[in-house]
Amino acid sequence: MVYNLFSIVRENTPQFTGNCSLCGLNAEHLGFCAPCLSAVQRQGQYCQQCGNSLGKQPFGATCGQCLKKPPRYQKLIAATHYEFPVSHAISEMKFEKQLHHIRSFSNLLIEEINDHYQDKELPQAIVPIPLHSNRLRERGFNQSQLIAKHLTRKLQLPLLDHVLLRVKDTPHQIGLKAIERRKNLKRAFAVKQSMPRHIALVDDVVTTGSTIQEASKQCLKHGVERIDVWCLAKT
Ligand SMILES: [Zn+2]
Ligand SMILES: [Zn+2]
């Protein structure tokens, strides 16, 4: 099913949302004031598959890494870069429960999604990257699930929650090398029922992509043929 996403997004994206998510001054667009919005908007060229920076390669190109060994997902869409002040806002969101950032950064992500899917088939369901129950107890919420819920409401797409499960309590991944991350994440996910053909996996931050890769691996064993990744920030 192809939705007319452009009109959906235009109708539902709030233009004035009170205070700027980052500085607290009057928000002008998507929950940000004009200077903060220009500070968080992504500049430059990105690989059309994995979302990594392309440096001076032409727009729309695929990076060397994806050409050599493509990831299991087809497309990564990020609202912004994982750099200050975004990195600070995301850590406030996760560790200080500053959940207003979810709405503003998700709105930014919706603009990117809106641009990309104007003439393309939207995913059939939105699937949040789950937390292990121990981590969920510690934090009290799963930020990816909250982002996914926001996107679900705005984009009018189904949320597929509690189908992709985190069955292994992996240590914090911050500071680990890609190879260590991959090792930790082996068999970290399970899928408990069949999934639609085309899904969007939602995460807050994508760094090396190891988490998304491992989750994708399980989804592809359960009826999924195409995975798009939607995240608030990409390193
Ligand atoms: Zn601001
Ligand atoms: Zn790439």
PDB file of C-alpha atoms in Angstrom, residues 8 15 41-42 51 59 63 73 93 100 114 117 121 124 128 142 145 147 150 156 170-171 178 186 189 212 217 228 234:
ATOM      1  CA  ILE A   8      -0.208  13.327   5.977  1.00  0.00           C
ATOM      2  CA  GLN A  15       4.738  24.340  13.168  1.00  0.00           C
ATOM      3  CA  GLN A  41      20.162  19.933  10.610  1.00  0.00           C
ATOM      4  CA  ARG A  42      22.411  17.515   8.750  1.00  0.00           C
ATOM      5  CA  GLY A  51      23.777   6.867   5.901  1.00  0.00           C
ATOM      6  CA  PHE A  59      24.978  13.009  -4.086  1.00  0.00           C
ATOM      7  CA  CYS A  63      29.785   4.230  -0.044  1.00  0.00           C
ATOM      8  CA  TYR A  73      18.947  -3.047   5.546  1.00  0.00           C
ATOM      9  CA  MET A  93      16.456  12.085  26.888  1.00  0.00           C
ATOM     10  CA  HIS A 100      10.292  16.377  25.111  1.00  0.00           C
ATOM     11  CA  ASN A 114       8.556  12.807   4.056  1.00  0.00           C
ATOM     12  CA  TYR A 117       9.034   8.470   0.470  1.00  0.00           C
ATOM     13  CA  GLU A 121       6.537   2.586  -1.020  1.00  0.00           C
ATOM     14  CA  GLN A 124       4.066  -1.704   6.224  1.00  0.00           C
ATOM     15  CA  PRO A 128      11.172  -0.359  17.591  1.00  0.00           C
ATOM     16  CA  ASN A 142      12.376   2.342  25.941  1.00  0.00           C
ATOM     17  CA  GLN A 145       9.512   2.539  21.465  1.00  0.00           C
ATOM     18  CA  ILE A 147       9.985   7.403  19.071  1.00  0.00           C
ATOM     19  CA  HIS A 150       5.295   9.152  17.845  1.00  0.00           C
ATOM     20  CA  GLN A 156      -0.518   6.600  10.385  1.00  0.00           C
ATOM     21  CA  THR A 170      24.208  -7.087  26.517  1.00  0.00           C
ATOM     22  CA  PRO A 171      26.612  -4.756  28.356  1.00  0.00           C
ATOM     23  CA  ALA A 178      32.772  -2.642  16.197  1.00  0.00           C
ATOM     24  CA  LYS A 186      25.219 -12.276  18.795  1.00  0.00           C
ATOM     25  CA  PHE A 189      17.375 -10.651  19.435  1.00  0.00           C
ATOM     26  CA  ILE A 212      20.547  -2.822  13.607  1.00  0.00           C
ATOM     27  CA  LYS A 217      19.209 -10.678  10.712  1.00  0.00           C
ATOM     28  CA  ASP A 228      14.511   0.549   6.236  1.00  0.00           C
ATOM     29  CA  LYS A 234      23.665   8.809  13.012  1.00  0.00           C
TER      30      LYS A 234
END
